[in-house]
Structures are given as structure tokens and as C-alpha cells.
Short mmCIF file of C-alpha atoms and ligand atoms in Angstrom, two decimals:
data_model
loop_
_atom_site.label_atom_id
_atom_site.label_comp_id
_atom_site.label_asym_id
_atom_site.label_seq_id
_atom_site.Cartn_x
_atom_site.Cartn_y
_atom_site.Cartn_z
CA MET A 1 61.36 53.80 114.14
CA THR A 2 62.10 50.27 114.60
CA LYS A 3 65.68 50.94 114.76
CA LEU A 4 65.28 53.37 117.51
CA SER A 5 62.94 51.12 119.54
CA GLU A 6 65.73 48.27 119.28
CA LYS A 7 68.91 50.77 119.45
CA TYR A 8 67.48 52.24 122.59
CA ASP A 9 66.02 49.02 124.23
CA LEU A 10 67.95 49.84 127.76
CA MET A 11 66.90 49.58 131.38
CA VAL A 12 66.64 52.97 133.10
CA PRO A 13 64.57 54.06 136.08
CA ARG A 14 60.92 55.66 135.74
CA TYR A 15 62.26 58.94 137.77
CA THR A 16 59.25 58.97 140.25
CA SER A 17 61.76 60.51 142.53
CA TYR A 18 65.40 61.56 142.40
CA PRO A 19 67.45 59.91 143.57
CA THR A 20 65.56 56.96 142.87
CA ALA A 21 64.20 54.69 145.44
CA PRO A 22 67.29 52.15 145.11
CA HIS A 23 69.57 54.88 146.47
CA PHE A 24 67.76 55.43 149.61
CA ARG A 25 69.95 54.05 152.57
CA ASN A 26 69.47 53.10 156.19
CA GLY A 27 70.80 55.97 157.94
CA ILE A 28 67.42 57.96 157.65
CA LYS A 29 65.35 56.96 160.66
CA GLY A 30 62.43 58.40 163.16
CA ASP A 31 64.83 60.62 164.75
CA ILE A 32 65.35 62.43 161.47
CA TYR A 33 62.14 62.35 160.20
CA ARG A 34 60.83 63.96 163.64
CA GLN A 35 63.29 66.65 162.98
CA TRP A 36 61.96 67.19 159.27
CA LEU A 37 58.43 67.22 160.30
CA LYS A 38 59.46 69.91 163.11
CA GLU A 39 60.81 72.19 160.33
CA LEU A 40 57.82 72.09 158.02
CA ASN A 41 56.30 75.55 157.25
CA PRO A 42 52.92 75.54 159.02
CA THR A 43 51.40 77.91 155.96
CA THR A 44 52.15 75.52 153.28
CA PRO A 45 49.41 72.74 152.77
CA LEU A 46 50.48 68.82 152.85
CA SER A 47 49.90 66.10 150.41
CA LEU A 48 49.09 62.76 152.35
CA TYR A 49 49.17 59.23 150.89
CA PHE A 50 48.04 56.19 152.76
CA HIS A 51 49.33 52.71 151.70
CA ILE A 52 46.75 49.79 152.00
CA PRO A 53 49.05 46.86 151.19
CA PHE A 54 46.50 44.01 150.77
CA CYS A 55 44.74 42.28 147.82
CA ASP A 56 42.14 39.78 147.27
CA GLU A 57 44.29 37.68 144.87
CA MET A 58 48.09 38.49 143.25
CA CYS A 59 47.72 39.87 139.53
CA SER A 60 50.98 38.20 137.91
CA PHE A 61 51.87 41.42 136.50
CA CYS A 62 51.87 43.35 139.73
CA GLY A 63 54.67 45.63 140.70
CA CYS A 64 53.18 46.95 143.98
CA TYR A 65 54.06 46.28 147.63
CA THR A 66 51.17 44.24 148.67
CA LYS A 67 50.07 40.90 150.25
CA VAL A 68 47.07 38.77 149.41
CA VAL A 69 44.47 38.17 152.43
CA LYS A 70 41.54 36.25 152.49
CA ARG A 71 40.25 37.65 155.69
CA TYR A 72 39.22 41.04 157.06
CA ASP A 73 40.99 40.78 160.48
CA PRO A 74 44.62 41.51 159.29
CA VAL A 75 42.99 44.62 157.28
CA ALA A 76 41.24 45.75 160.25
CA ASP A 77 44.24 45.45 162.62
CA TYR A 78 46.21 47.41 160.00
CA LEU A 79 43.73 50.22 159.99
CA GLU A 80 44.19 50.78 163.71
CA VAL A 81 47.84 51.28 163.51
CA LEU A 82 47.55 53.40 160.24
CA LEU A 83 45.16 55.40 162.30
CA SER A 84 47.83 55.55 165.13
CA GLU A 85 50.59 56.60 162.66
CA ILE A 86 48.18 59.71 161.56
CA ASP A 87 48.02 60.50 165.25
CA LEU A 88 51.79 60.17 165.61
CA VAL A 89 52.60 62.68 162.48
CA ALA A 90 50.12 64.96 163.56
CA GLN A 91 51.43 65.42 167.11
CA ALA A 92 54.99 65.77 165.53
CA LEU A 93 53.90 68.49 163.26
CA PRO A 94 54.95 72.12 164.93
CA SER A 95 51.35 73.17 164.51
CA ARG A 96 48.07 72.19 163.00
CA PHE A 97 48.21 71.81 158.84
CA LYS A 98 46.43 71.98 155.96
CA ALA A 99 46.13 69.01 153.76
CA SER A 100 44.87 69.80 150.05
CA ASN A 101 45.51 66.18 148.57
CA LEU A 102 44.58 62.82 150.03
CA HIS A 103 45.40 59.77 148.05
CA TRP A 104 44.75 56.16 148.93
CA GLY A 105 46.77 53.42 147.09
CA GLY A 106 47.99 49.98 147.31
CA GLY A 107 47.32 47.05 147.21
CA SER A 108 43.91 47.67 146.83
CA PRO A 109 42.47 50.46 149.22
CA THR A 110 38.80 48.79 148.65
CA MET A 111 39.98 45.75 151.07
CA LEU A 112 39.00 48.18 153.63
CA LYS A 113 35.13 47.70 154.52
CA GLY A 114 32.76 50.84 153.57
CA SER A 115 32.27 51.58 157.19
CA ASP A 116 36.31 52.28 157.75
CA TRP A 117 36.36 55.11 155.41
CA LYS A 118 34.05 57.21 157.76
CA ARG A 119 36.62 56.63 160.61
CA ILE A 120 39.67 57.30 158.48
CA ILE A 121 38.27 60.67 157.35
CA GLU A 122 36.97 61.70 160.70
CA ARG A 123 40.68 61.05 162.02
CA LEU A 124 42.17 62.97 159.57
CA PHE A 125 39.39 65.81 160.06
CA LYS A 126 40.46 65.64 163.79
CA ARG A 127 44.03 66.04 162.74
CA PHE A 128 44.43 68.22 159.87
CA ASP A 129 42.24 71.49 158.06
CA ILE A 130 41.25 69.49 155.04
CA THR A 131 41.05 72.18 152.42
CA ASP A 132 37.33 72.80 150.84
CA ASN A 133 38.75 71.98 147.39
CA ALA A 134 40.86 68.91 148.29
CA THR A 135 41.39 66.12 145.85
CA ILE A 136 40.44 63.02 147.83
CA ALA A 137 41.34 59.98 145.67
CA VAL A 138 41.24 56.34 146.00
CA GLU A 139 42.41 53.57 143.63
CA LEU A 140 39.51 51.50 143.25
CA ASP A 141 39.44 47.56 142.19
CA PRO A 142 36.06 47.34 140.38
CA ARG A 143 36.43 43.41 141.25
CA THR A 144 35.63 44.41 145.02
CA ALA A 145 33.13 47.23 144.56
CA SER A 146 29.72 47.25 145.18
CA ILE A 147 27.13 50.16 145.00
CA GLU A 148 27.02 50.46 148.70
CA TYR A 149 30.74 50.64 148.89
CA VAL A 150 30.77 53.39 146.14
CA LYS A 151 28.36 54.98 148.51
CA ALA A 152 30.25 54.92 151.39
CA LEU A 153 33.29 56.53 149.57
CA SER A 154 31.00 59.11 148.45
CA ASP A 155 29.92 59.89 151.77
CA ALA A 156 33.54 59.98 153.13
CA GLY A 157 34.14 63.00 150.32
CA VAL A 158 35.93 60.81 147.83
CA ASN A 159 36.20 63.03 144.66
CA ARG A 160 38.63 61.10 142.38
CA ALA A 161 38.92 57.23 141.59
CA SER A 162 41.52 55.58 139.89
CA ILE A 163 40.33 52.43 138.21
CA GLY A 164 42.58 49.45 137.77
CA VAL A 165 41.81 47.77 134.33
CA GLN A 166 45.18 47.17 132.75
CA SER A 167 43.47 45.10 129.82
CA PHE A 168 39.90 44.55 128.51
CA ASP A 169 40.78 41.38 126.46
CA ALA A 170 39.58 38.32 128.32
CA ASP A 171 42.46 36.19 127.08
CA ILE A 172 45.27 38.68 128.14
CA GLN A 173 43.14 38.82 131.63
CA LYS A 174 43.62 35.21 131.90
CA ALA A 175 47.17 35.38 131.32
CA ILE A 176 47.76 38.18 133.88
CA ASN A 177 45.50 36.51 136.46
CA ARG A 178 43.14 39.33 136.44
CA ILE A 179 39.58 38.54 135.30
CA GLN A 180 37.75 41.83 135.12
CA PRO A 181 34.98 41.80 132.38
CA TYR A 182 34.48 45.07 130.60
CA GLU A 183 30.84 45.28 132.01
CA MET A 184 32.28 45.24 135.53
CA THR A 185 34.38 48.25 134.83
CA ALA A 186 31.75 50.00 132.97
CA LYS A 187 28.98 49.34 135.88
CA VAL A 188 31.53 50.44 138.73
CA ILE A 189 32.28 54.00 136.75
CA GLY A 190 28.48 54.35 136.36
CA TRP A 191 27.97 53.79 139.99
CA LEU A 192 30.93 56.15 141.00
CA ARG A 193 29.36 59.03 138.58
CA GLU A 194 25.80 58.54 139.99
CA HIS A 195 27.36 59.16 143.59
CA GLY A 196 29.10 62.39 142.39
CA ILE A 197 32.64 60.66 142.22
CA ASP A 198 33.03 61.95 138.24
CA GLN A 199 36.73 62.34 138.44
CA ILE A 200 37.81 59.07 136.86
CA ASN A 201 41.57 57.77 135.98
CA MET A 202 41.91 54.61 134.56
CA ASP A 203 44.84 52.59 134.18
CA LEU A 204 45.89 50.56 130.90
CA MET A 205 48.79 48.53 130.03
CA TYR A 206 50.54 47.87 126.91
CA GLY A 207 53.53 44.82 126.56
CA LEU A 208 51.34 42.43 128.39
CA PRO A 209 51.81 38.66 127.15
CA ASN A 210 50.07 37.74 123.83
CA GLN A 211 49.01 41.49 123.65
CA THR A 212 49.07 42.72 119.90
CA THR A 213 48.69 46.31 118.66
CA GLU A 214 45.32 45.62 117.25
CA MET A 215 44.08 44.34 120.60
CA ILE A 216 45.27 47.65 122.16
CA GLU A 217 43.78 49.75 119.83
CA ARG A 218 40.52 47.88 120.56
CA GLU A 219 41.05 48.31 124.28
CA ALA A 220 41.87 51.99 123.74
CA GLU A 221 38.32 52.35 122.00
CA LEU A 222 36.64 50.61 124.68
CA ALA A 223 38.45 52.79 127.24
CA ILE A 224 37.36 56.16 125.15
CA GLY A 225 33.84 54.89 125.42
CA LEU A 226 34.02 55.05 129.35
CA GLN A 227 35.45 58.76 129.17
CA PRO A 228 37.83 58.99 131.88
CA ALA A 229 39.13 62.38 132.67
CA ARG A 230 42.85 60.75 132.88
CA VAL A 231 44.15 57.57 131.35
CA ALA A 232 47.67 56.00 132.45
CA LEU A 233 49.06 53.77 129.83
CA PHE A 234 51.91 51.88 131.46
CA GLY A 235 54.43 49.64 129.75
CA TYR A 236 54.17 46.30 131.51
CA ALA A 237 57.49 46.02 133.44
CA HIS A 238 58.98 42.58 133.58
CA VAL A 239 61.09 42.51 136.66
CA PRO A 240 61.11 38.91 138.07
CA TRP A 241 64.23 39.24 139.77
CA MET A 242 62.43 42.19 142.00
CA LYS A 243 58.74 40.41 141.94
CA PRO A 244 59.11 36.83 142.02
CA HIS A 245 55.47 36.15 141.32
CA GLN A 246 55.93 37.73 137.73
CA LYS A 247 57.54 34.46 137.01
CA LEU A 248 54.18 33.15 136.44
CA ILE A 249 54.05 35.34 133.27
CA ASP A 250 55.06 33.47 130.07
CA GLU A 251 58.33 35.42 129.00
CA SER A 252 58.11 33.73 125.49
CA ALA A 253 54.81 35.51 125.15
CA LEU A 254 55.82 38.92 125.78
CA PRO A 255 56.11 41.38 122.97
CA ASN A 256 59.62 42.57 121.93
CA ALA A 257 60.86 46.18 122.08
CA ASP A 258 59.55 47.00 118.87
CA GLU A 259 56.25 45.42 119.51
CA ARG A 260 55.81 47.33 122.59
CA TRP A 261 56.84 50.59 120.93
CA GLN A 262 54.21 49.90 118.25
CA GLN A 263 51.70 49.46 120.88
CA PHE A 264 52.15 52.44 122.68
CA GLU A 265 52.07 54.46 119.63
CA ALA A 266 48.86 52.82 118.21
CA SER A 267 46.94 53.16 121.57
CA SER A 268 48.40 56.78 121.99
CA SER A 269 47.26 57.87 118.82
CA LYS A 270 43.70 56.74 119.61
CA PHE A 271 43.52 58.83 122.64
CA ILE A 272 44.93 62.04 121.13
CA GLU A 273 42.44 61.38 117.91
CA ALA A 274 39.75 61.11 120.78
CA GLY A 275 40.64 64.71 122.50
CA TYR A 276 42.87 63.63 124.98
CA GLU A 277 46.16 65.44 125.69
CA PRO A 278 49.38 63.55 126.00
CA ILE A 279 50.92 64.31 129.58
CA GLY A 280 54.68 63.04 130.02
CA LEU A 281 55.71 59.61 129.40
CA ASP A 282 52.75 57.80 129.35
CA HIS A 283 49.46 59.88 130.69
CA PHE A 284 46.56 61.40 128.68
CA SER A 285 43.77 63.72 130.11
CA LEU A 286 40.81 65.47 128.88
CA PRO A 287 41.67 69.23 128.46
CA ASP A 288 39.58 70.27 131.28
CA ASP A 289 41.05 67.94 133.74
CA ASP A 290 43.50 69.56 136.24
CA MET A 291 46.24 67.41 134.81
CA SER A 292 46.15 69.34 131.56
CA GLU A 293 45.64 72.47 133.13
CA ALA A 294 48.71 71.83 135.12
CA LEU A 295 50.64 70.69 132.01
CA ASN A 296 49.91 73.90 130.38
CA GLU A 297 50.63 75.97 133.00
CA GLY A 298 53.84 74.29 133.68
CA THR A 299 52.99 73.05 137.00
CA LEU A 300 52.84 69.48 136.44
CA HIS A 301 54.78 67.19 139.07
CA ARG A 302 56.12 63.66 139.26
CA ASN A 303 56.03 61.72 142.37
CA PHE A 304 55.62 58.22 143.64
CA GLN A 305 52.13 58.01 142.52
CA GLY A 306 53.13 58.97 138.79
CA TYR A 307 52.16 62.29 137.21
CA THR A 308 50.26 64.58 139.47
CA ALA A 309 48.68 67.98 139.24
CA ASP A 310 49.27 68.40 143.11
CA SER A 311 51.55 71.19 143.84
CA ALA A 312 52.20 70.52 147.66
CA PRO A 313 55.78 70.50 148.09
CA THR A 314 55.46 67.86 151.09
CA LEU A 315 54.26 64.35 150.82
CA ILE A 316 53.57 62.52 154.18
CA GLY A 317 53.48 58.70 153.40
CA PHE A 318 51.47 56.57 155.96
CA GLY A 319 51.55 52.59 156.13
CA ALA A 320 53.97 49.99 155.54
CA SER A 321 56.49 50.74 152.63
CA ALA A 322 55.21 54.16 152.28
CA ILE A 323 57.46 56.90 150.70
CA GLY A 324 57.36 60.58 151.79
CA GLN A 325 59.06 63.52 150.18
CA MET A 326 60.14 66.80 152.02
CA HIS A 327 62.43 69.35 150.88
CA GLN A 328 64.88 68.11 153.05
CA GLY A 329 64.71 64.55 151.41
CA TYR A 330 62.86 61.49 151.10
CA MET A 331 61.89 58.71 153.62
CA GLN A 332 60.20 55.25 153.47
CA ASN A 333 58.57 53.31 156.15
CA VAL A 334 59.40 49.70 156.85
CA SER A 335 57.69 47.15 154.50
CA PRO A 336 56.97 44.10 156.66
CA LEU A 337 54.13 44.44 158.19
CA LYS A 338 54.92 42.98 161.48
CA GLN A 339 57.63 45.53 161.86
CA TYR A 340 55.71 48.45 160.69
CA SER A 341 52.79 47.92 163.30
CA GLU A 342 55.29 46.96 165.96
CA ARG A 343 57.25 50.41 165.61
CA ILE A 344 53.89 52.28 165.63
CA THR A 345 52.30 50.60 168.21
CA ALA A 346 55.24 51.36 170.43
CA GLY A 347 54.94 55.05 169.58
CA ASN A 348 57.65 55.30 167.21
CA PHE A 349 57.81 56.08 163.68
CA ALA A 350 58.48 53.42 161.19
CA ILE A 351 60.87 55.04 158.94
CA GLU A 352 63.52 52.62 157.76
CA ARG A 353 65.31 54.18 155.06
CA GLY A 354 65.68 57.49 152.78
CA ILE A 355 67.96 59.90 151.63
CA GLU A 356 68.92 63.44 152.70
CA LEU A 357 69.13 65.89 149.47
CA SER A 358 72.17 67.56 148.61
CA GLN A 359 71.96 70.74 146.67
CA ASP A 360 73.33 68.80 143.51
CA ASP A 361 70.43 66.12 144.11
CA ARG A 362 67.70 69.11 144.07
CA LEU A 363 69.51 70.53 141.06
CA ARG A 364 69.48 67.27 138.98
CA GLY A 365 66.01 66.27 140.40
CA TYR A 366 64.42 69.67 139.36
CA VAL A 367 65.86 68.78 135.66
CA ILE A 368 64.62 65.55 135.71
CA GLU A 369 61.57 66.31 136.81
CA ARG A 370 61.04 69.25 134.05
CA ILE A 371 62.08 66.72 131.29
CA MET A 372 59.65 63.83 132.61
CA CYS A 373 56.66 66.52 132.80
CA ASP A 374 57.31 69.21 130.27
CA LEU A 375 59.54 67.15 127.91
CA SER A 376 61.78 70.30 127.79
CA VAL A 377 64.07 71.99 130.02
CA ASP A 378 66.00 75.27 129.57
CA LEU A 379 69.32 74.73 131.03
CA ASN A 380 70.23 78.45 131.36
CA PHE A 381 67.10 79.16 133.40
CA VAL A 382 68.12 76.07 135.68
CA CYS A 383 71.71 77.38 136.44
CA ARG A 384 70.42 80.92 137.03
CA LYS A 385 67.62 79.54 139.37
CA PHE A 386 70.06 77.19 141.46
CA ASP A 387 72.90 79.64 141.18
CA VAL A 388 75.36 77.65 139.41
CA PRO A 389 77.69 78.07 136.40
CA ASN A 390 75.97 77.67 132.91
CA THR A 391 78.78 75.23 131.98
CA THR A 392 77.44 73.05 134.82
CA PHE A 393 76.01 70.54 132.32
CA ILE A 394 78.47 70.31 129.52
CA SER A 395 79.18 66.33 130.16
CA GLU A 396 75.59 65.77 130.17
CA ILE A 397 75.03 67.61 126.93
CA GLU A 398 77.78 65.75 125.47
CA LYS A 399 75.89 62.62 126.43
CA LEU A 400 72.89 63.65 124.73
CA LYS A 401 74.33 64.21 121.39
CA PRO A 402 73.25 60.71 120.06
CA LEU A 403 69.70 61.33 121.12
CA SER A 404 69.92 64.66 119.32
CA GLU A 405 71.31 62.87 116.21
CA ASP A 406 68.62 60.39 116.25
CA ARG A 407 65.75 63.26 116.51
CA ILE A 408 64.65 62.03 120.10
CA ILE A 409 65.33 65.33 121.34
CA ASN A 410 66.29 69.21 119.90
CA LEU A 411 69.03 70.58 121.26
CA SER A 412 69.80 74.37 120.93
CA ASP A 413 71.44 76.84 123.17
CA ASN A 414 71.26 74.43 126.45
CA ILE A 415 67.51 74.21 125.85
CA ILE A 416 66.56 70.41 125.35
CA THR A 417 63.09 69.66 123.94
CA VAL A 418 61.85 66.07 123.62
CA THR A 419 60.54 65.59 120.06
CA GLU A 420 57.38 63.68 119.56
CA ILE A 421 59.34 60.73 118.07
CA GLY A 422 61.24 61.14 121.20
CA ARG A 423 58.33 61.08 123.72
CA PRO A 424 58.26 56.99 124.62
CA PHE A 425 62.30 57.67 125.04
CA VAL A 426 62.18 60.45 127.73
CA ARG A 427 63.52 58.20 130.58
CA LEU A 428 66.71 58.20 128.39
CA VAL A 429 66.70 61.79 128.16
CA ALA A 430 66.39 62.09 131.88
CA ALA A 431 69.01 59.34 132.59
CA ALA A 432 71.58 61.64 131.37
CA PHE A 433 71.36 63.69 134.33
CA ASP A 434 71.29 61.01 136.73
CA ALA A 435 74.75 61.11 138.77
CA TYR A 436 73.72 57.67 140.38
CA LEU A 437 72.94 55.60 137.66
CA ASP A 438 76.23 54.28 137.00
CA ASN A 439 76.76 52.93 140.18
CA GLY A 440 75.39 49.52 139.90
CA LYS A 441 72.47 50.01 142.32
CA GLY A 442 69.17 48.66 141.11
CA ARG A 443 68.27 46.92 138.07
CA HIS A 444 65.43 48.81 136.02
CA SER A 445 62.63 48.30 133.66
CA ARG A 446 62.87 48.92 129.68
CA ALA A 447 62.90 52.41 128.44
CA VAL A 448 60.00 51.88 126.28
S1 SF4 B 1 45.06 44.43 142.65
FE1 SF4 B 1 46.55 46.08 142.04
S2 SF4 B 1 47.82 45.82 143.76
FE2 SF4 B 1 46.70 44.19 144.00
S3 SF4 B 1 47.85 42.49 143.07
FE3 SF4 B 1 46.46 43.51 141.37
S4 SF4 B 1 47.68 44.89 140.45
FE4 SF4 B 1 48.55 44.33 142.31
#
């Protein structure tokens, strides 16, 4: 395996969309967005994503779009704009829509005040029919949470919380500028459960500075002890050319490709032994969680939040830099806060870029999503579904032959199945179907 992790130590996208975000272009603006919103089918529930781009301090590994603020005022101003954007979008829809999935990410949504949640939820109920069984999920930073805050989330109807942990090790926490003792995380999870928010996700990382396999095994054991329903085990993506604050991380302390692979394998084994089901590239979930059910039913999806059990075909993004997804294409709001705020306050949408999907994009996007989610795809079925000849993927199959020889995949009669050995390399399998990959746009993170 050492040989494979070194041989395939390549840079490839994470495929949270296809085409991936570096291929979005500037031609998609508010007028096109308005038209796309108008064309939506009112009987299909929406998924809504809200981006809160503020944090208390910067974790040096962070790959998100966020800004450090020490005062609440900019957050309060931003909230007013966000509420206006909710109104703008709702008014542009052809009728009143249902929403079945609401997700707040960032940044740190917990930079909002507890009392803000009541206002946000009231506005959403005013504008949308929130379904009875809707998932209402918030990414929560335990370092800024209090029991009163958790109560405010619960009162607002939040039923799932994603807890950022990354590492339980005190030395690693120092190296990544995120001091968050285990006891703090455990206490906040206890508060969430006491207040009925019992669907808990936890984010952990491997490949962090000075991290060893023994350390991450211990961290996996601590995580398992807290029994989150889902765990996301991300490989640290060192991309200082895109995220300059990552230059604070000592590159010489980063594990090499083989060490990263061993860390992933060791921690992954811990979760599987403890009864978690492996999901796609880097998630684990308990068998009774929606995500395991979606995996077993073949309805697991992948979007900008990673893997999701949410089956709504339309994702509307709110907030600076937020990305949305529709049958017609992808669209992204402008990132700088000032521009976002000015556009929305003037009564315009803040869409800055995106891409209109061609039928070839949809075909390849479908194949890539099934590979990333199911670790398997039947190209005969896909060709029938999209009404294209079953010889469509001859060159892709040719590209995959080395992966088949290395037992990363099984290839038989146009059916591709990623092996257990191949799971950490699934992005490479998906990349064979990416028609944009060789055009030089975007530098990506390591495959493992
Ligand atoms: S709290 Fe999250 S979003 Fe904020 S800097 Fe840390 S990792 Fe990034």
C-alpha cells in the first residue's frame, strides 16, 4: 500500500460539484438567477444553505471563506442583509415553496447571538413552508457555545449540530491554533442532547502537523466515546497558494503521503470496529442515521457541504460566497462582504459567477456523484438513463486500467466498483470522468 499512496500522491478535486468551482465563470449573474428561480417546480421542496462568514479567531488549517471579527456589529449588519436576501429570493420564486433542509455553515454560525436565531427562523417560516420533518442543521463551534446558546438553538427548532473538533490532541491544537479541550467538546455535546438536539456530527482531521497514527487512533477512540451519529474524517488540505494563513503551518511537520494514508486507515478501522458504516471517501455514520439509510437505498448525494442524505434537487445558497445548485446550473454569490451587502441592500441578487450545465456536464456529474457516493457505477445503466451510446466512455475506461491493475477498482462489463483498498483513492476514479481536469484551471488538494 505504501507503493500505492506514493504512486497516486496526485492533486485532484474533492468533487463536491461537477464542474468544480474553479470552472465557474463570470457570465452567470442576477438576471439568469432570477430566470432559473422562476423556472423551479413549486411541488419540489428546496434545500437552503446560509453562510455566516465570521469567526472569533483563525484556525491555521482553515479552508473556509471566513473573516475574523472581534465585535458583534458586523455580524448584526450582515444578518440584516441575509434576511433581506431571504425576502428577495422568496419573492422571485413562482409561488410559495416548501423547504425540507436548512443548513447554517461558515465561518462560525455561532457568531450569531442566541436571540438572532428566533428572528431568522421566523423569517424563514414567513417565506417558506418548512416541512414537519425538515432537517435544521447548524455548524457549531464549541469554543463559543454556552448552555443558553444551545437552548436558543433548540427553541429555534435546530435538530442537528455539526461539531468542529479536528483534533483532541493538545499539541496539535496548538499547532493549528485551535485550543479546544476534550472536556469542552464533551460538555457542549451533553448540552445539545439535554436540549433535544441529538443528531450530532463531528469533524475530525488527519494529516495535521506532528500528527501520528497512534495519536489519531486515540482521537478516534475519544470521538467514538462521545457517540456522534456521523463523523467526517477530512484529510488536511495544505493549499497555502489559495489560503495564505496556512503558511503559519510548519510544512516540515506535515505527514507525508504514506503517513497520511496510514492515519486514515487506522482511524477508519477504529470507527468501523465501533459499528460505524463507512460512507464514501471520508464519512462514517451509525447504522440508524439518515446517512447510512441513504447509502443503503442508493440515495446518498454530494454537495458543497460534503455527503448528504438530503434529496432535494435544488439548493439555494444565501450569504457572501454561498453556492447554490439547480437543474440549470450552479451559481455563487460574490465573496467580499461589502459587495454582497451593497448588492442585496440595493434590491439586487449578489450572484457573481456560476455555470450553466450542458447535457454532457449532467451526464459526467451523475457518474462522478455515484462513484463518490456509492463507490460503484454501472455505465450501461447511465448510458441508457442519459440516452447516449454505451461506447461513450471508452477513453475513460482506458484511463482507469492502471487503477484496475493496482486493484483500486474492479472493472467488468462497463461496471466500475471501487475496492476497499481503493476507497481512499476514490477521487482519482471520479477524476477519469472529469472533462475539465486537464485545462489547467485550479490547483487541488492531495488525492489521499
Ligand atoms: S472556526 Fe471553522 S471556519 Fe472559523 S477559522 Fe476555524 S475552521 Fe475556519
